[in-house]
Coordinates of C-alpha atoms and ligand atoms in Angstrom, one line a residue:
M84 CA -45.7 15.3 -60.9
S85 CA -44.2 16.1 -57.5
L86 CA -45.0 19.4 -56.0
L87 CA -41.5 20.2 -55.8
S88 CA -39.0 20.3 -58.5
K89 CA -36.1 18.0 -58.3
P90 CA -33.4 20.8 -57.7
R91 CA -35.6 22.2 -54.9
R92 CA -36.1 18.6 -53.4
R93 CA -32.5 18.0 -53.1
G94 CA -32.4 21.5 -51.4
L95 CA -34.4 20.4 -48.7
L96 CA -33.2 17.1 -48.4
G97 CA -29.8 18.5 -48.1
A98 CA -30.9 21.1 -45.7
V99 CA -32.2 17.9 -43.6
A100 CA -29.2 16.0 -43.5
A101 CA -27.1 19.6 -42.6
A102 CA -29.2 20.1 -39.9
A103 CA -28.7 16.4 -38.6
L104 CA -25.4 16.9 -38.6
S105 CA -25.5 19.9 -37.0
L106 CA -27.5 18.4 -34.2
M107 CA -24.9 15.5 -34.0
A108 CA -22.2 17.9 -33.6
F109 CA -24.2 19.4 -30.5
A110 CA -25.2 16.4 -28.8
P111 CA -23.5 15.2 -26.0
A112 CA -21.5 11.9 -27.1
P113 CA -23.2 8.8 -26.1
V114 CA -21.6 8.1 -22.8
A115 CA -19.5 5.0 -23.1
A116 CA -18.8 2.5 -20.1
Q117 CA -15.1 3.2 -18.7
E118 CA -12.5 0.4 -18.1
W119 CA -10.5 2.0 -15.1
R120 CA -6.8 0.1 -14.3
G121 CA -5.9 -0.2 -10.6
W122 CA -2.9 -0.5 -9.3
N123 CA -1.9 -2.8 -6.3
I124 CA 1.2 -4.2 -5.3
H125 CA -0.2 -6.9 -2.8
A126 CA -2.0 -10.3 -3.9
A127 CA -5.4 -9.7 -4.2
D128 CA -6.3 -11.3 -0.9
Y129 CA -4.3 -9.0 1.6
P130 CA -6.4 -6.7 3.0
N131 CA -5.7 -3.7 0.5
G132 CA -6.3 -5.8 -2.6
R133 CA -9.8 -6.5 -0.6
G134 CA -10.5 -3.2 0.4
M135 CA -9.8 -2.0 -3.3
D136 CA -11.8 -4.7 -5.1
R137 CA -15.0 -3.7 -2.6
F138 CA -14.6 0.2 -3.8
A139 CA -14.5 -1.2 -7.7
E140 CA -17.8 -3.3 -6.7
L141 CA -19.5 -0.6 -5.4
V142 CA -18.5 2.2 -8.0
G143 CA -19.6 -0.4 -10.4
Q144 CA -23.0 -0.6 -8.9
R145 CA -23.7 3.0 -8.3
T146 CA -22.8 4.2 -11.8
N147 CA -24.8 1.3 -13.2
N148 CA -21.9 0.1 -14.4
R149 CA -20.7 3.3 -16.3
I150 CA -17.3 3.2 -14.3
R151 CA -16.0 -0.1 -14.3
M152 CA -12.7 -0.5 -12.0
R153 CA -10.7 -3.2 -12.7
T154 CA -7.6 -3.9 -9.9
F155 CA -4.2 -5.3 -11.4
H156 CA -2.8 -7.2 -8.2
S157 CA 0.5 -8.3 -7.1
A158 CA 2.2 -5.2 -8.6
Q159 CA 1.3 -6.7 -12.3
L160 CA 1.8 -3.0 -13.4
G161 CA 5.1 -2.5 -12.2
Q162 CA 6.4 -1.1 -8.6
Q163 CA 5.2 1.9 -6.9
D164 CA 7.9 4.6 -8.1
E165 CA 6.3 3.3 -11.7
A166 CA 2.9 3.5 -10.9
I167 CA 3.1 7.1 -9.3
Q168 CA 4.4 8.1 -12.5
Q169 CA 2.0 6.2 -14.4
M170 CA -1.0 7.6 -12.3
R171 CA 0.2 11.4 -13.0
L172 CA 0.2 10.6 -16.7
G173 CA -2.8 9.2 -16.4
T174 CA -2.5 5.9 -17.4
I175 CA -3.3 4.3 -13.9
D176 CA -6.3 5.4 -13.0
F177 CA -6.5 4.3 -8.9
A178 CA -3.9 2.9 -6.7
N179 CA -3.4 2.0 -3.4
F180 CA 0.1 3.9 -2.4
N181 CA 1.9 3.7 0.5
L182 CA 2.8 7.7 1.4
S183 CA 6.9 6.7 1.9
P184 CA 7.5 6.7 -1.7
L185 CA 5.5 10.1 -2.2
N186 CA 7.6 11.8 0.3
N187 CA 10.1 13.1 -2.2
L188 CA 7.1 14.7 -4.5
A189 CA 4.7 16.1 -2.1
P190 CA 6.9 16.8 1.2
S191 CA 4.0 17.0 3.6
T192 CA 3.8 13.2 3.1
A193 CA 6.9 13.1 5.1
I194 CA 5.2 14.5 8.2
L195 CA 3.2 11.1 8.6
T196 CA 6.1 8.9 7.8
L197 CA 7.9 10.3 10.9
P198 CA 9.2 7.5 13.4
F199 CA 7.1 7.2 16.7
L200 CA 4.7 9.8 15.5
F201 CA 1.2 8.3 16.3
R202 CA -0.1 7.4 20.1
D203 CA -2.4 4.6 18.9
V204 CA -4.0 3.4 15.6
G205 CA -7.2 5.8 16.9
H206 CA -4.9 8.6 16.9
S207 CA -3.9 8.1 13.5
H208 CA -7.6 7.8 12.3
R209 CA -8.5 10.9 13.4
V210 CA -5.1 12.3 12.1
V211 CA -5.5 11.3 8.4
D212 CA -9.6 11.4 8.4
G213 CA -9.6 15.0 9.5
A214 CA -8.6 18.2 8.6
I215 CA -4.7 17.3 8.6
G216 CA -5.5 14.7 5.9
E217 CA -7.3 16.8 3.9
D218 CA -4.1 19.8 3.8
I219 CA -1.8 16.7 2.6
A220 CA -4.2 15.1 0.6
R221 CA -4.1 19.1 -1.3
D222 CA -0.2 18.9 -1.9
L223 CA -1.0 15.4 -3.2
E224 CA -3.5 16.7 -5.5
A225 CA -1.2 19.5 -6.9
I226 CA 0.9 16.7 -8.2
G227 CA -1.9 14.8 -9.9
I228 CA -3.2 12.4 -7.2
I229 CA -6.5 12.9 -5.7
T230 CA -6.9 10.8 -1.9
L231 CA -10.3 9.4 -1.4
A232 CA -9.7 7.4 1.8
W233 CA -6.9 6.3 4.3
Y234 CA -6.0 2.6 4.4
D235 CA -4.2 1.0 7.5
A236 CA -0.9 -0.1 7.5
G237 CA -0.1 -0.9 10.7
A238 CA 3.3 -0.4 12.6
R239 CA 6.5 -1.2 11.0
S240 CA 9.7 -3.4 12.3
L241 CA 12.8 -4.0 11.8
Y242 CA 13.5 -7.6 10.5
T243 CA 16.8 -8.7 10.1
T244 CA 19.0 -11.9 9.3
R245 CA 21.0 -11.6 13.0
P246 CA 19.4 -10.9 15.8
V247 CA 18.8 -7.3 16.8
R248 CA 17.8 -6.4 19.9
A249 CA 19.1 -2.6 20.5
P250 CA 20.2 0.2 18.1
A251 CA 23.8 -1.1 18.3
D252 CA 23.3 -4.3 17.1
V253 CA 21.9 -2.9 13.6
R254 CA 25.0 -0.5 13.0
G255 CA 26.6 -1.2 9.9
M256 CA 23.6 -3.9 8.5
K257 CA 22.4 -3.2 5.0
I258 CA 18.6 -2.2 5.6
R259 CA 16.2 -2.1 2.5
V260 CA 14.2 0.8 2.6
Q261 CA 11.2 2.4 0.3
T262 CA 12.2 4.9 -2.1
S263 CA 12.2 8.1 0.2
D264 CA 14.9 10.5 1.3
L265 CA 13.3 10.7 5.0
W266 CA 13.7 6.5 5.2
I267 CA 17.4 7.0 4.0
D268 CA 17.5 9.5 7.5
I269 CA 15.6 7.2 9.6
M270 CA 17.9 4.1 8.9
R271 CA 21.0 6.3 9.2
A272 CA 19.6 7.4 12.7
M273 CA 19.4 4.1 13.7
G274 CA 23.1 3.7 12.6
A275 CA 22.4 1.0 10.0
N276 CA 23.2 1.4 6.2
P277 CA 20.1 1.9 4.0
T278 CA 19.7 0.4 0.6
P279 CA 16.8 1.5 -1.2
L280 CA 14.7 -1.2 -3.4
P281 CA 11.6 -2.0 -4.9
F282 CA 9.6 -3.9 -2.7
G283 CA 9.9 -6.7 -5.1
E284 CA 13.5 -7.0 -4.9
V285 CA 13.6 -7.7 -1.3
F286 CA 13.3 -11.6 -1.2
T287 CA 16.2 -12.2 -3.5
S288 CA 18.0 -9.4 -1.7
L289 CA 18.0 -10.9 1.8
Q290 CA 18.0 -14.6 0.2
S291 CA 21.7 -13.5 -1.9
G292 CA 22.8 -11.4 1.2
V293 CA 22.8 -8.2 -0.6
I294 CA 21.1 -6.5 2.2
D295 CA 20.8 -8.3 5.8
G296 CA 17.4 -6.5 7.0
A297 CA 14.3 -4.8 6.1
E298 CA 11.5 -3.3 7.7
N299 CA 8.1 -3.7 7.8
N300 CA 4.7 -4.8 9.1
W301 CA 3.4 -8.2 10.2
P302 CA 1.0 -8.5 6.8
S303 CA 3.8 -7.8 4.7
Y304 CA 6.9 -9.7 6.8
E305 CA 4.3 -13.1 6.2
S306 CA 2.7 -12.2 2.7
T307 CA 6.3 -11.8 0.9
R308 CA 7.5 -14.8 2.7
H309 CA 10.6 -12.8 4.0
F310 CA 10.4 -14.2 7.3
E311 CA 11.7 -17.3 5.6
V312 CA 15.0 -15.6 4.6
A313 CA 15.2 -13.0 7.5
K314 CA 13.9 -14.9 10.8
F315 CA 14.2 -12.2 13.4
Y316 CA 11.7 -9.5 14.1
T317 CA 12.4 -7.0 16.6
T318 CA 9.3 -5.2 17.5
T319 CA 11.1 -1.5 17.0
E320 CA 7.4 -0.4 15.5
H321 CA 9.3 2.8 14.5
S322 CA 6.7 4.1 11.7
N323 CA 3.2 3.9 11.4
V324 CA 3.1 5.4 8.1
P325 CA -0.4 5.4 6.6
E326 CA -1.8 4.6 2.9
I327 CA -4.1 6.0 0.4
L328 CA -6.4 5.2 -2.0
A329 CA -6.3 7.4 -5.1
I330 CA -7.2 8.3 -8.5
S331 CA -5.4 9.9 -11.1
R332 CA -6.4 13.7 -11.3
Q333 CA -6.8 13.3 -14.8
R334 CA -10.0 10.9 -14.1
W335 CA -11.0 13.5 -11.2
Q336 CA -11.5 16.4 -13.8
R337 CA -13.6 14.7 -16.1
L338 CA -16.0 13.7 -13.5
N339 CA -19.0 15.6 -12.3
E340 CA -20.3 16.2 -8.7
A341 CA -22.7 13.5 -8.6
E342 CA -19.4 10.7 -9.7
R343 CA -17.1 12.3 -7.3
A344 CA -19.3 11.6 -4.2
I345 CA -20.1 8.1 -5.7
L346 CA -16.0 7.4 -5.8
R347 CA -15.5 9.4 -2.2
D348 CA -18.2 7.4 -0.2
A349 CA -17.3 4.3 -1.8
A350 CA -13.7 4.7 -1.2
R351 CA -14.6 5.6 2.6
E352 CA -16.5 2.3 2.6
S353 CA -13.6 0.3 1.3
A354 CA -11.3 1.8 4.2
V355 CA -13.7 0.7 6.8
F356 CA -13.7 -2.6 5.6
Q357 CA -10.1 -2.3 5.1
R358 CA -9.1 -1.7 8.2
Q359 CA -11.5 -4.4 10.0
L360 CA -9.2 -6.7 7.8
W361 CA -6.2 -4.9 8.5
A362 CA -6.8 -5.7 12.4
E363 CA -7.6 -9.1 11.9
R364 CA -5.0 -9.7 9.4
E365 CA -1.8 -8.3 11.8
K366 CA -3.0 -11.3 14.5
S367 CA -3.2 -13.9 12.0
S368 CA 0.0 -12.7 10.1
R369 CA 2.1 -12.8 13.4
D370 CA 0.8 -16.0 14.2
R371 CA 1.6 -17.8 10.8
V372 CA 5.5 -16.2 10.9
V373 CA 5.9 -17.8 14.3
A374 CA 5.0 -21.0 13.1
G375 CA 6.4 -20.7 10.1
G376 CA 9.9 -20.5 12.2
A377 CA 10.7 -16.6 12.8
T378 CA 12.2 -15.2 16.1
V379 CA 10.2 -12.1 17.6
I380 CA 12.3 -10.4 19.6
E381 CA 10.0 -8.0 21.8
V382 CA 11.2 -4.5 22.6
A383 CA 9.8 -3.9 25.6
D384 CA 11.4 0.2 26.0
R385 CA 11.0 1.9 22.8
G386 CA 13.2 4.6 24.5
P387 CA 16.5 4.2 23.0
W388 CA 15.1 3.6 19.3
Q389 CA 13.0 6.7 19.9
A390 CA 16.2 8.8 21.2
V391 CA 18.3 8.3 18.0
M392 CA 15.4 9.8 15.4
E393 CA 16.1 13.3 17.2
P394 CA 18.0 14.3 14.1
V395 CA 15.1 13.1 11.9
Y396 CA 12.6 15.5 13.5
A397 CA 15.0 18.6 13.4
K398 CA 15.3 17.7 9.5
Y399 CA 12.1 17.0 8.6
A400 CA 10.1 19.3 11.1
S401 CA 11.6 22.4 11.2
T402 CA 10.4 24.1 8.6
P403 CA 7.1 26.5 9.7
R404 CA 4.7 24.2 7.5
M405 CA 5.9 21.0 9.2
A406 CA 6.3 22.3 12.8
D407 CA 2.7 23.4 12.3
L408 CA 1.3 20.1 11.1
L409 CA 3.5 18.5 13.8
K410 CA 1.9 20.7 16.4
R411 CA -1.4 19.7 15.2
I412 CA -1.2 16.0 15.0
R413 CA 0.3 16.2 18.7
E414 CA -3.0 18.3 19.8
T415 CA -5.2 15.6 18.1
R416 CA -7.0 13.9 20.9
Ligands
BDP279 C1 4.1 -2.4 2.6 C2 3.2 -1.3 2.0 C3 3.4 -1.1 0.7 C4 5.1 -0.9 0.4 C5 5.6 -1.9 1.2 C6 7.5 -1.6 1.0 O1 1.7 -1.7 2.0 O2 2.6 -0.3 -0.5 O3 4.9 -1.0 -1.2 O4 5.3 -2.1 2.3 O5 8.0 -1.5 1.9 O6 3.7 -2.6 4.2 O7 7.5 -1.1 -0.2

């Protein structure tokens, strides 16, 4: 005969089951591998795409694949304005963003978009990698975007279907800009007729004559094949707006300190890699567009282009915060 009567035994089993259940309730959920979605506007072999892939690879290695990242290249997940919204909602986890489409949402980003701001690439690195970059990153965090590192994007210049040598030549031309009020004002200051369009629509708009030109760096001018439809590239080098490698705040909030450190380090390492690739690509892209039939119009004196930007500075660097950022940028040695 059993030592325990039946009801007693059932009671004990019940207690064991209850204890197991309560343990389950308090034990941490098993750590499932996370699959993160990354947005990139460029092709996979562009320096930025390769930088993002390096970032993903390092994070995978260092978290034993607990965080698995996959980058969707070539704007498969939409154009940048949509991608920004998706990151804020948490449906895109990481991305490489140009700052310009963030200007209206986080106004301090506009300071880095301003024309003729940086003395050279070294100056821009010291600004974004230091305290000024951190200040701007805080404003981006407030809108749901965590900046992990800064990528290079070189100098942007005008390219058009008719030759442009001086600001007077651009008067009345329809020039595509990114979606940013500041860019509309920059183009107006040049005397052009600004036309905001997503990056992916520029080629067909040039082809069909909806616009007469656009502006971008050598690698984008080349990779998009815009040089085939807008053959004149005038080296105005009017803006060196940098880019960020960012993750969604929704993800960031769920990471522990160790994971955050892994992400930051991997992002910074990917930026070192991207910047190196960038410098090489700027040169090879220039060679490729020239070989492909583009005409480069060298601007020997940027003075007249710079002079027309005065109203832009007056409008965007006049609040105490923006004036202070500008002063600190100029004082950065
Ligand atoms: C490229 C940037 C990309 C922008 C694009 C544009 O890398 O992020 O979307 O310019 O002009 O240089 O839209």
